[in-house]
Amino acid sequence: MTKLYAIYGASGCGRSLMPVARQQLAREQDSSEVVFIDDAFTEIGAINGHRAMNYADFLNESAAVKSVQIAIAHSHVREKIAHRLAQDGITLWSIYADNVVLMDQIEIAEGSALSPFVTITSNIKIGKCFHANLYSYVEHDCIIGDFVTFAPGVKCNGNIHIEDHAYIGAGAVIKQGTPDRPVVIGRGAIVGMGAVVTKSVPAGVTVVGNPARILKSK
Ligand code: UDP
């Protein structure tokens, strides 16, 4: 049975995740092809040694099984593409770098991308299409929703709940909660790079600074 894998998005995120995808396949001793999908392509070309095509051309490929990692940082774009893939019967593909550390009792839903040097410790539940970029970690007893994005170097400490579509910027630190009072990062909230989050963040707001405060629109 022929299999075809793809990294959806050939911009920064996708080109950084392609080597992670190759590591994943090498570990599984799977010699199937992995291509780039990007809707900006008008015809089939090549990027970094991989065939690159738009989604319509990908659908025309003859492989019996197709799996796709959506390597686009914008979470709502990831969700839109995930719906389209589901409608077309294409599975979401999770890719983990070789040196990712995964400890005990971890549940991670489909379509996640764990970049090099990511650590996920114990008793953690994570939703669909999670992106943990370089050197991020998730400590014990965290619950993370769907389409959450961690830029590089995010420090997510213990007992933190992060709701769907939240974006955590590079180098942000989130203070640990307690089992009865987790720190909650609300749905769609944005935590600015380098922010030091000391308390829960409401849905939809942007917080920046140390200690992190809500950024008011001018
Ligand atoms: N893209 C796509 N289909 C879509 C939306 C985006 O193929 O429906 C592609 C877009 O052409 C671009 C990439 O996804 O090449 C997103 O790149 P961007 O630089 O915005 O973000 P990043 O790589 O950081 O996620």
Short mmCIF file of N, CA and C and ligand atoms in Angstrom, two decimals, residues 8-14 37-40 71-74 77 80-81 84, ligand 1:
data_model
loop_
_atom_site.label_atom_id
_atom_site.label_comp_id
_atom_site.label_asym_id
_atom_site.label_seq_id
_atom_site.Cartn_x
_atom_site.Cartn_y
_atom_site.Cartn_z
N TYR A 8 2.13 20.63 5.35
CA TYR A 8 1.26 21.65 4.74
C TYR A 8 1.76 23.02 5.18
N GLY A 9 2.24 23.82 4.22
CA GLY A 9 2.87 25.11 4.51
C GLY A 9 4.35 24.99 4.19
N ALA A 10 4.83 25.84 3.28
CA ALA A 10 6.25 25.76 2.90
C ALA A 10 6.96 27.06 3.25
N SER A 11 6.40 27.78 4.23
CA SER A 11 7.07 29.00 4.68
C SER A 11 7.99 28.63 5.85
N GLY A 12 8.21 29.55 6.80
CA GLY A 12 9.19 29.29 7.87
C GLY A 12 8.86 28.05 8.68
N CYS A 13 7.63 27.98 9.14
CA CYS A 13 7.23 26.88 10.01
C CYS A 13 7.38 25.53 9.28
N GLY A 14 6.89 25.46 8.07
CA GLY A 14 6.93 24.20 7.32
C GLY A 14 8.35 23.76 7.00
N ILE A 37 2.97 20.79 0.83
CA ILE A 37 1.76 21.35 0.20
C ILE A 37 1.76 22.83 0.53
N ASP A 38 1.55 23.66 -0.48
CA ASP A 38 1.35 25.09 -0.20
C ASP A 38 0.47 25.64 -1.31
N ASP A 39 -0.59 26.32 -0.90
CA ASP A 39 -1.56 26.79 -1.89
C ASP A 39 -1.04 27.95 -2.73
N ALA A 40 0.15 28.46 -2.37
CA ALA A 40 0.75 29.50 -3.20
C ALA A 40 1.35 28.92 -4.48
N ALA A 71 1.75 22.61 9.08
CA ALA A 71 2.89 23.33 9.66
C ALA A 71 2.74 24.82 9.38
N ILE A 72 1.68 25.38 9.94
CA ILE A 72 1.37 26.80 9.77
C ILE A 72 1.09 27.35 11.16
N ALA A 73 1.78 28.42 11.55
CA ALA A 73 1.69 28.88 12.94
C ALA A 73 0.30 29.43 13.28
N HIS A 74 -0.37 30.04 12.33
CA HIS A 74 -1.68 30.67 12.59
C HIS A 74 -2.71 29.58 12.91
N VAL A 77 -5.92 29.13 10.76
CA VAL A 77 -5.62 28.51 9.46
C VAL A 77 -5.45 27.00 9.66
N LYS A 80 -8.91 25.50 9.93
CA LYS A 80 -9.62 25.47 8.64
C LYS A 80 -9.09 24.33 7.76
N ILE A 81 -7.76 24.19 7.73
CA ILE A 81 -7.18 23.13 6.90
C ILE A 81 -7.50 21.76 7.49
N ARG A 84 -10.83 20.69 6.31
CA ARG A 84 -10.80 20.30 4.90
C ARG A 84 -10.20 18.89 4.75
N1 UDP B 1 -0.93 28.60 3.25
C1 UDP B 1 -1.54 27.64 2.45
N2 UDP B 1 -2.89 27.50 2.51
C2 UDP B 1 -3.69 28.28 3.31
C3 UDP B 1 -3.06 29.26 4.13
C4 UDP B 1 -1.68 29.39 4.08
O1 UDP B 1 -0.86 26.93 1.72
O2 UDP B 1 -4.93 28.10 3.31
C5 UDP B 1 0.52 28.74 3.19
C6 UDP B 1 0.97 30.10 2.69
O3 UDP B 1 1.02 30.13 1.27
C7 UDP B 1 2.36 30.26 3.34
C8 UDP B 1 2.25 29.40 4.60
O4 UDP B 1 1.07 28.62 4.49
O5 UDP B 1 3.39 29.75 2.52
C9 UDP B 1 2.15 30.24 5.87
O6 UDP B 1 3.31 30.93 6.02
P1 UDP B 1 3.56 32.13 7.02
O7 UDP B 1 4.88 32.71 6.66
O8 UDP B 1 2.37 33.03 7.08
O9 UDP B 1 3.63 31.45 8.43
P2 UDP B 1 4.48 30.34 9.19
O10 UDP B 1 5.32 29.55 8.25
O11 UDP B 1 5.28 31.08 10.18
O12 UDP B 1 3.40 29.56 9.81
#
